Amino acid sequence: MRYTKFTALAAAALVTASMAQAQDRSDWPASFTVGTASQGGTFFAYGAGWANLVAEELGMSGGAEVTGGPMQNMALVHTGDAAFGMTTMGPAAESLAGTNPIAPGLAMDKACAMFPMYQTPFSVTALSSSGITSISEIPDGARIGFGPAGSTSDTYFPRMLETLGVNFERRNGGWSDLGGQLQDGLLDVIAFAAGVPVPAVSQLEVQTDVNIIEFTEEEQAAIIAEYPVSAFEIAADTYTTLEAPARSVSMWNFAVANCDLPESFVYEATNVVMSDNERMVNIHRAARSTLPEHWDKNNVLKWHPGAARWFQENAGADIPADMIYGG
């Protein structure tokens, strides 16, 4: 079963929400935190929005926490320091395999899949005044901002650019801070891996002229062959700078939940997010892909039992028992 309209789900959500208020919550946490990323990035905007929505709908205290991004979120959720978090599937796989740089050797198997969010495109932005209009024009030794240390961008984008023969000086920081450094001439390029539109890029467009640099077909093919990404196009209406779709690559993002959270709590939190896509799109346009049919984009993490039950009941998800935590 595929969903393109959410009227029925939205109606069901109202009934379910009232049922959630009446059900036994004795084992629910008093509050929850969602691990996001740095301010100015899509993770923070999206995560803060859905944290507030879930808190409001379930009548409990909850909010977003600024973090270093997917790798740190996997660690926080695994240990239970954050109930929920946001990650991309590459860092999720590395964390599960014990190669997360935050805790090398620790298999973070207490972070369970909760719901699909959106695809993260990889894109490059430079000031128009730099004259950089393509990857091949990035000068030798360019100062490139890759986002917070340990983020999806910082984990994969340096490797991708090295594959494409770019020699650079690596810089890290929050997206808003890096945007300011680019505008002040302290950076030559920012390599973004974030849901679009990236707030920092949108802000730059308001303040100055920028070039949003796409990959050539050959560059795209080389990256796809080497890394866990797929072909993607950034739509022309994403940024005022773009006059045509921009060729890119992307990686799926998923919300994760601590595997030991009560099943009923995670079921209800998942229902709030997945039952009314319009509310999520109002939080961030990237949520246009936060749809029930994308449950199958997770082939890495075990599902939280509460989330698995929601997708089985509402999206016809055929999730194997051995892909459900405790199953």
mmCIF file of C-alpha atoms in Angstrom, residues 7-294:
data_model
loop_
_atom_site.group_PDB
_atom_site.id
_atom_site.type_symbol
_atom_site.label_atom_id
_atom_site.label_comp_id
_atom_site.label_asym_id
_atom_site.label_seq_id
_atom_site.Cartn_x
_atom_site.Cartn_y
_atom_site.Cartn_z
ATOM 1 C CA THR A 7 -6.454 12.747 4.931
ATOM 2 C CA ALA A 8 -7.295 9.322 6.317
ATOM 3 C CA LEU A 9 -4.102 9.133 8.302
ATOM 4 C CA ALA A 10 -4.641 12.608 9.711
ATOM 5 C CA ALA A 11 -8.129 11.664 10.871
ATOM 6 C CA ALA A 12 -6.811 8.487 12.388
ATOM 7 C CA ALA A 13 -4.125 10.499 14.126
ATOM 8 C CA LEU A 14 -6.742 12.559 15.973
ATOM 9 C CA VAL A 15 -8.367 9.411 17.281
ATOM 10 C CA THR A 16 -5.028 7.843 18.138
ATOM 11 C CA ALA A 17 -3.837 10.994 19.886
ATOM 12 C CA SER A 18 -6.854 10.999 22.175
ATOM 13 C CA MET A 19 -6.309 7.304 22.856
ATOM 14 C CA ALA A 20 -2.665 8.025 23.632
ATOM 15 C CA GLN A 21 -3.709 10.573 26.238
ATOM 16 C CA ALA A 22 -5.937 7.975 27.912
ATOM 17 C CA GLN A 23 -3.598 4.984 27.787
ATOM 18 C CA ASP A 24 -1.269 3.793 30.531
ATOM 19 C CA ARG A 25 1.874 5.913 30.463
ATOM 20 C CA SER A 26 3.423 4.593 33.649
ATOM 21 C CA ASP A 27 6.550 3.421 31.819
ATOM 22 C CA TRP A 28 6.909 6.497 29.593
ATOM 23 C CA PRO A 29 9.779 8.913 30.252
ATOM 24 C CA ALA A 30 8.870 12.229 31.886
ATOM 25 C CA SER A 31 10.535 14.089 28.997
ATOM 26 C CA PHE A 32 12.597 13.432 25.880
ATOM 27 C CA THR A 33 15.428 14.966 23.884
ATOM 28 C CA VAL A 34 16.085 14.769 20.127
ATOM 29 C CA GLY A 35 19.744 14.860 19.068
ATOM 30 C CA THR A 36 20.055 17.059 15.952
ATOM 31 C CA ALA A 37 23.195 18.906 14.741
ATOM 32 C CA SER A 38 24.518 22.463 14.607
ATOM 33 C CA GLN A 39 22.272 25.495 14.243
ATOM 34 C CA GLY A 40 21.972 26.678 10.643
ATOM 35 C CA GLY A 41 21.722 23.127 9.328
ATOM 36 C CA THR A 42 18.672 21.145 8.265
ATOM 37 C CA PHE A 43 18.962 18.583 11.077
ATOM 38 C CA PHE A 44 18.493 21.285 13.708
ATOM 39 C CA ALA A 45 15.551 23.003 11.981
ATOM 40 C CA TYR A 46 13.819 19.710 11.179
ATOM 41 C CA GLY A 47 14.597 18.084 14.532
ATOM 42 C CA ALA A 48 13.523 21.030 16.649
ATOM 43 C CA GLY A 49 10.252 21.147 14.727
ATOM 44 C CA TRP A 50 9.329 17.504 15.146
ATOM 45 C CA ALA A 51 10.454 17.462 18.782
ATOM 46 C CA ASN A 52 8.106 20.349 19.546
ATOM 47 C CA LEU A 53 5.297 18.739 17.554
ATOM 48 C CA VAL A 54 5.581 15.417 19.390
ATOM 49 C CA ALA A 55 5.806 17.167 22.770
ATOM 50 C CA GLU A 56 2.691 19.202 22.018
ATOM 51 C CA GLU A 57 0.634 16.340 20.621
ATOM 52 C CA LEU A 58 1.554 13.897 23.388
ATOM 53 C CA GLY A 59 1.294 16.483 26.141
ATOM 54 C CA MET A 60 4.799 16.049 27.506
ATOM 55 C CA SER A 61 8.085 17.911 27.796
ATOM 56 C CA GLY A 62 10.526 17.495 24.928
ATOM 57 C CA GLY A 63 12.912 19.424 22.720
ATOM 58 C CA ALA A 64 15.940 19.411 20.454
ATOM 59 C CA GLU A 65 19.596 19.364 21.472
ATOM 60 C CA VAL A 66 22.431 20.875 19.435
ATOM 61 C CA THR A 67 24.951 18.101 18.720
ATOM 62 C CA GLY A 68 27.823 17.233 16.419
ATOM 63 C CA GLY A 69 25.435 15.449 14.049
ATOM 64 C CA PRO A 70 24.776 11.828 13.011
ATOM 65 C CA MET A 71 27.783 10.129 14.607
ATOM 66 C CA GLN A 72 27.238 11.798 17.976
ATOM 67 C CA ASN A 73 23.483 11.244 17.742
ATOM 68 C CA MET A 74 24.033 7.509 17.303
ATOM 69 C CA ALA A 75 26.198 7.512 20.446
ATOM 70 C CA LEU A 76 23.709 9.603 22.459
ATOM 71 C CA VAL A 77 20.754 7.414 21.494
ATOM 72 C CA HIS A 78 22.702 4.186 22.055
ATOM 73 C CA THR A 79 23.581 5.211 25.618
ATOM 74 C CA GLY A 80 20.126 6.624 26.316
ATOM 75 C CA ASP A 81 21.432 10.155 26.878
ATOM 76 C CA ALA A 82 18.985 11.168 24.135
ATOM 77 C CA ALA A 83 15.713 9.324 23.568
ATOM 78 C CA PHE A 84 15.664 10.163 19.875
ATOM 79 C CA GLY A 85 18.169 11.311 17.291
ATOM 80 C CA MET A 86 18.722 11.866 13.595
ATOM 81 C CA THR A 87 21.288 10.085 11.465
ATOM 82 C CA THR A 88 22.210 9.226 7.905
ATOM 83 C CA MET A 89 22.520 5.599 6.877
ATOM 84 C CA GLY A 90 26.286 5.728 6.261
ATOM 85 C CA PRO A 91 27.148 6.857 9.814
ATOM 86 C CA ALA A 92 24.474 4.472 11.128
ATOM 87 C CA ALA A 93 26.192 1.525 9.442
ATOM 88 C CA GLU A 94 29.598 2.622 10.734
ATOM 89 C CA SER A 95 28.225 3.010 14.271
ATOM 90 C CA LEU A 96 26.641 -0.429 14.179
ATOM 91 C CA ALA A 97 29.920 -1.912 12.950
ATOM 92 C CA GLY A 98 31.865 -0.299 15.790
ATOM 93 C CA THR A 99 33.766 2.199 13.647
ATOM 94 C CA ASN A 100 32.115 5.361 14.973
ATOM 95 C CA PRO A 101 35.089 7.656 15.792
ATOM 96 C CA ILE A 102 33.374 8.808 18.987
ATOM 97 C CA ALA A 103 33.718 5.323 20.521
ATOM 98 C CA PRO A 104 35.852 3.070 18.303
ATOM 99 C CA GLY A 105 35.140 -0.624 18.849
ATOM 100 C CA LEU A 106 31.699 -0.062 20.397
ATOM 101 C CA ALA A 107 28.845 -1.562 18.375
ATOM 102 C CA MET A 108 26.024 0.942 18.873
ATOM 103 C CA ASP A 109 23.203 -1.572 18.618
ATOM 104 C CA LYS A 110 20.827 0.205 21.021
ATOM 105 C CA ALA A 111 19.909 2.811 18.394
ATOM 106 C CA CYS A 112 16.850 1.573 16.498
ATOM 107 C CA ALA A 113 15.197 2.852 13.323
ATOM 108 C CA MET A 114 12.144 5.017 13.969
ATOM 109 C CA PHE A 115 11.011 6.669 10.709
ATOM 110 C CA PRO A 116 12.398 7.832 7.317
ATOM 111 C CA MET A 117 13.119 11.546 7.107
ATOM 112 C CA TYR A 118 14.575 12.675 3.787
ATOM 113 C CA GLN A 119 17.566 12.383 1.514
ATOM 114 C CA THR A 120 20.702 14.393 2.233
ATOM 115 C CA PRO A 121 22.192 15.837 -0.959
ATOM 116 C CA PHE A 122 25.898 16.629 -1.083
ATOM 117 C CA SER A 123 26.480 20.068 -2.574
ATOM 118 C CA VAL A 124 29.228 22.663 -2.844
ATOM 119 C CA THR A 125 28.763 26.414 -2.390
ATOM 120 C CA ALA A 126 31.221 29.239 -3.105
ATOM 121 C CA LEU A 127 30.923 33.000 -3.406
ATOM 122 C CA SER A 128 30.341 34.146 -6.978
ATOM 123 C CA SER A 129 33.248 36.533 -6.547
ATOM 124 C CA SER A 130 35.591 33.528 -6.150
ATOM 125 C CA GLY A 131 35.084 32.534 -9.783
ATOM 126 C CA ILE A 132 34.659 28.882 -8.726
ATOM 127 C CA THR A 133 31.906 27.351 -10.853
ATOM 128 C CA SER A 134 32.898 23.672 -10.909
ATOM 129 C CA ILE A 135 34.652 21.066 -8.769
ATOM 130 C CA SER A 136 37.655 21.135 -11.110
ATOM 131 C CA GLU A 137 38.035 24.898 -10.514
ATOM 132 C CA ILE A 138 38.497 24.538 -6.756
ATOM 133 C CA PRO A 139 42.072 25.805 -6.290
ATOM 134 C CA ASP A 140 44.866 23.700 -4.868
ATOM 135 C CA GLY A 141 44.927 23.982 -1.068
ATOM 136 C CA ALA A 142 41.462 25.580 -0.912
ATOM 137 C CA ARG A 143 40.052 26.170 2.582
ATOM 138 C CA ILE A 144 36.906 24.038 2.664
ATOM 139 C CA GLY A 145 34.345 23.947 5.488
ATOM 140 C CA PHE A 146 32.927 20.453 5.985
ATOM 141 C CA GLY A 147 30.520 21.116 8.837
ATOM 142 C CA PRO A 148 30.774 19.869 12.432
ATOM 143 C CA ALA A 149 33.414 17.230 13.161
ATOM 144 C CA GLY A 150 31.883 13.770 12.893
ATOM 145 C CA SER A 151 28.903 14.939 10.842
ATOM 146 C CA THR A 152 27.806 13.156 7.671
ATOM 147 C CA SER A 153 29.412 15.909 5.614
ATOM 148 C CA ASP A 154 32.680 15.759 7.559
ATOM 149 C CA THR A 155 32.744 11.952 7.377
ATOM 150 C CA TYR A 156 32.122 11.535 3.655
ATOM 151 C CA PHE A 157 32.651 14.789 1.742
ATOM 152 C CA PRO A 158 36.438 15.000 2.264
ATOM 153 C CA ARG A 159 36.791 11.448 0.935
ATOM 154 C CA MET A 160 34.571 12.265 -2.049
ATOM 155 C CA LEU A 161 36.568 15.360 -2.983
ATOM 156 C CA GLU A 162 39.827 13.443 -2.613
ATOM 157 C CA THR A 163 38.403 10.842 -5.000
ATOM 158 C CA LEU A 164 37.778 13.688 -7.450
ATOM 159 C CA GLY A 165 41.357 14.916 -7.107
ATOM 160 C CA VAL A 166 40.713 17.999 -4.979
ATOM 161 C CA ASN A 167 43.538 19.048 -2.635
ATOM 162 C CA PHE A 168 42.230 21.104 0.287
ATOM 163 C CA GLU A 169 42.707 22.449 3.792
ATOM 164 C CA ARG A 170 40.035 20.977 6.040
ATOM 165 C CA ARG A 171 37.943 23.219 8.324
ATOM 166 C CA ASN A 172 35.135 22.293 10.714
ATOM 167 C CA GLY A 173 32.373 24.226 12.439
ATOM 168 C CA GLY A 174 28.643 24.776 12.605
ATOM 169 C CA TRP A 175 26.912 25.590 9.328
ATOM 170 C CA SER A 176 25.941 29.133 10.343
ATOM 171 C CA ASP A 177 29.494 29.861 11.463
ATOM 172 C CA LEU A 178 30.986 28.434 8.255
ATOM 173 C CA GLY A 179 28.557 30.500 6.195
ATOM 174 C CA GLY A 180 29.814 33.610 7.959
ATOM 175 C CA GLN A 181 33.435 32.582 7.340
ATOM 176 C CA LEU A 182 32.723 32.064 3.638
ATOM 177 C CA GLN A 183 31.161 35.504 3.391
ATOM 178 C CA ASP A 184 34.115 37.068 5.240
ATOM 179 C CA GLY A 185 36.648 35.446 2.902
ATOM 180 C CA LEU A 186 38.024 33.053 5.530
ATOM 181 C CA LEU A 187 36.881 30.029 3.513
ATOM 182 C CA ASP A 188 36.948 29.338 -0.215
ATOM 183 C CA VAL A 189 34.201 26.711 -0.323
ATOM 184 C CA ILE A 190 31.634 25.050 1.900
ATOM 185 C CA ALA A 191 30.840 21.390 1.226
ATOM 186 C CA PHE A 192 27.317 20.816 2.512
ATOM 187 C CA ALA A 193 25.665 17.502 3.267
ATOM 188 C CA ALA A 194 22.240 18.509 4.545
ATOM 189 C CA GLY A 195 18.597 18.407 3.567
ATOM 190 C CA VAL A 196 17.673 21.157 1.158
ATOM 191 C CA PRO A 197 17.172 24.002 1.325
ATOM 192 C CA VAL A 198 20.088 24.352 3.741
ATOM 193 C CA PRO A 199 19.215 27.336 5.978
ATOM 194 C CA ALA A 200 22.813 28.631 5.882
ATOM 195 C CA VAL A 201 22.793 28.689 2.059
ATOM 196 C CA SER A 202 19.409 30.414 1.946
ATOM 197 C CA GLN A 203 20.777 33.054 4.322
ATOM 198 C CA LEU A 204 23.888 33.530 2.183
ATOM 199 C CA GLU A 205 21.723 34.070 -0.899
ATOM 200 C CA VAL A 206 19.982 36.951 0.853
ATOM 201 C CA GLN A 207 23.258 38.620 1.765
ATOM 202 C CA THR A 208 25.538 37.992 -1.223
ATOM 203 C CA ASP A 209 25.900 36.276 -4.605
ATOM 204 C CA VAL A 210 26.803 32.585 -4.450
ATOM 205 C CA ASN A 211 27.512 29.728 -6.837
ATOM 206 C CA ILE A 212 25.878 26.396 -6.063
ATOM 207 C CA ILE A 213 28.189 23.944 -7.789
ATOM 208 C CA GLU A 214 26.904 20.711 -9.267
ATOM 209 C CA PHE A 215 28.829 17.544 -10.071
ATOM 210 C CA THR A 216 29.490 16.598 -13.684
ATOM 211 C CA GLU A 217 28.052 13.277 -14.857
ATOM 212 C CA GLU A 218 31.517 11.734 -14.631
ATOM 213 C CA GLU A 219 32.084 13.072 -11.101
ATOM 214 C CA GLN A 220 28.676 11.835 -9.982
ATOM 215 C CA ALA A 221 29.336 8.354 -11.393
ATOM 216 C CA ALA A 222 32.753 8.163 -9.706
ATOM 217 C CA ILE A 223 31.268 9.020 -6.298
ATOM 218 C CA ILE A 224 28.353 6.603 -6.632
ATOM 219 C CA ALA A 225 30.767 3.804 -7.492
ATOM 220 C CA GLU A 226 32.833 4.453 -4.360
ATOM 221 C CA TYR A 227 30.392 5.508 -1.603
ATOM 222 C CA PRO A 228 26.936 4.530 -0.168
ATOM 223 C CA VAL A 229 25.058 7.241 -2.074
ATOM 224 C CA SER A 230 22.671 7.474 -5.021
ATOM 225 C CA ALA A 231 22.023 9.968 -7.811
ATOM 226 C CA PHE A 232 20.032 13.059 -6.855
ATOM 227 C CA GLU A 233 18.956 16.364 -8.390
ATOM 228 C CA ILE A 234 18.534 19.527 -6.338
ATOM 229 C CA ALA A 235 15.375 21.084 -7.773
ATOM 230 C CA ALA A 236 15.743 24.479 -9.409
ATOM 231 C CA ASP A 237 13.176 26.047 -7.076
ATOM 232 C CA THR A 238 15.187 25.052 -3.996
ATOM 233 C CA TYR A 239 17.339 28.192 -4.146
ATOM 234 C CA THR A 240 16.892 31.524 -5.918
ATOM 235 C CA THR A 241 20.450 31.109 -7.272
ATOM 236 C CA LEU A 242 19.603 27.989 -9.264
ATOM 237 C CA GLU A 243 18.236 28.384 -12.773
ATOM 238 C CA ALA A 244 18.114 24.623 -13.471
ATOM 239 C CA PRO A 245 18.286 21.411 -11.410
ATOM 240 C CA ALA A 246 21.738 20.763 -9.961
ATOM 241 C CA ARG A 247 23.288 17.284 -10.278
ATOM 242 C CA SER A 248 24.205 15.799 -6.902
ATOM 243 C CA VAL A 249 24.349 12.595 -4.855
ATOM 244 C CA SER A 250 22.416 11.831 -1.683
ATOM 245 C CA MET A 251 22.158 9.591 1.370
ATOM 246 C CA TRP A 252 18.961 8.743 3.286
ATOM 247 C CA ASN A 253 18.344 10.091 6.795
ATOM 248 C CA PHE A 254 16.383 8.260 9.473
ATOM 249 C CA ALA A 255 15.156 9.182 12.917
ATOM 250 C CA VAL A 256 16.401 6.741 15.549
ATOM 251 C CA ALA A 257 15.112 5.841 18.999
ATOM 252 C CA ASN A 258 16.770 4.174 21.942
ATOM 253 C CA CYS A 259 15.814 0.525 21.544
ATOM 254 C CA ASP A 260 14.752 0.179 25.208
ATOM 255 C CA LEU A 261 12.124 2.942 25.090
ATOM 256 C CA PRO A 262 8.549 1.709 25.728
ATOM 257 C CA GLU A 263 6.864 0.367 22.604
ATOM 258 C CA SER A 264 3.699 2.423 23.130
ATOM 259 C CA PHE A 265 5.672 5.657 23.507
ATOM 260 C CA VAL A 266 7.640 5.192 20.288
ATOM 261 C CA TYR A 267 4.481 4.073 18.449
ATOM 262 C CA GLU A 268 2.688 7.292 19.428
ATOM 263 C CA ALA A 269 5.692 9.522 18.672
ATOM 264 C CA THR A 270 6.031 7.885 15.245
ATOM 265 C CA ASN A 271 2.318 8.362 14.625
ATOM 266 C CA VAL A 272 2.520 12.100 15.330
ATOM 267 C CA VAL A 273 5.243 12.574 12.715
ATOM 268 C CA MET A 274 4.069 10.145 10.027
ATOM 269 C CA SER A 275 0.299 10.668 10.097
ATOM 270 C CA ASP A 276 0.202 14.237 8.769
ATOM 271 C CA ASN A 277 2.885 15.114 6.235
ATOM 272 C CA GLU A 278 1.590 18.636 5.725
ATOM 273 C CA ARG A 279 2.479 19.546 9.288
ATOM 274 C CA MET A 280 5.994 18.220 8.782
ATOM 275 C CA VAL A 281 6.459 20.092 5.483
ATOM 276 C CA ASN A 282 5.457 23.278 7.302
ATOM 277 C CA ILE A 283 8.398 22.614 9.623
ATOM 278 C CA HIS A 284 10.866 22.069 6.762
ATOM 279 C CA ARG A 285 10.442 21.459 3.042
ATOM 280 C CA ALA A 286 12.789 18.470 3.208
ATOM 281 C CA ALA A 287 9.935 16.646 4.968
ATOM 282 C CA ARG A 288 8.225 16.216 1.604
ATOM 283 C CA SER A 289 10.033 12.849 1.643
ATOM 284 C CA THR A 290 8.944 11.980 5.206
ATOM 285 C CA LEU A 291 6.392 9.521 3.854
ATOM 286 C CA PRO A 292 5.271 6.058 5.081
ATOM 287 C CA GLU A 293 6.259 4.324 1.843
ATOM 288 C CA HIS A 294 9.917 5.130 2.442
#
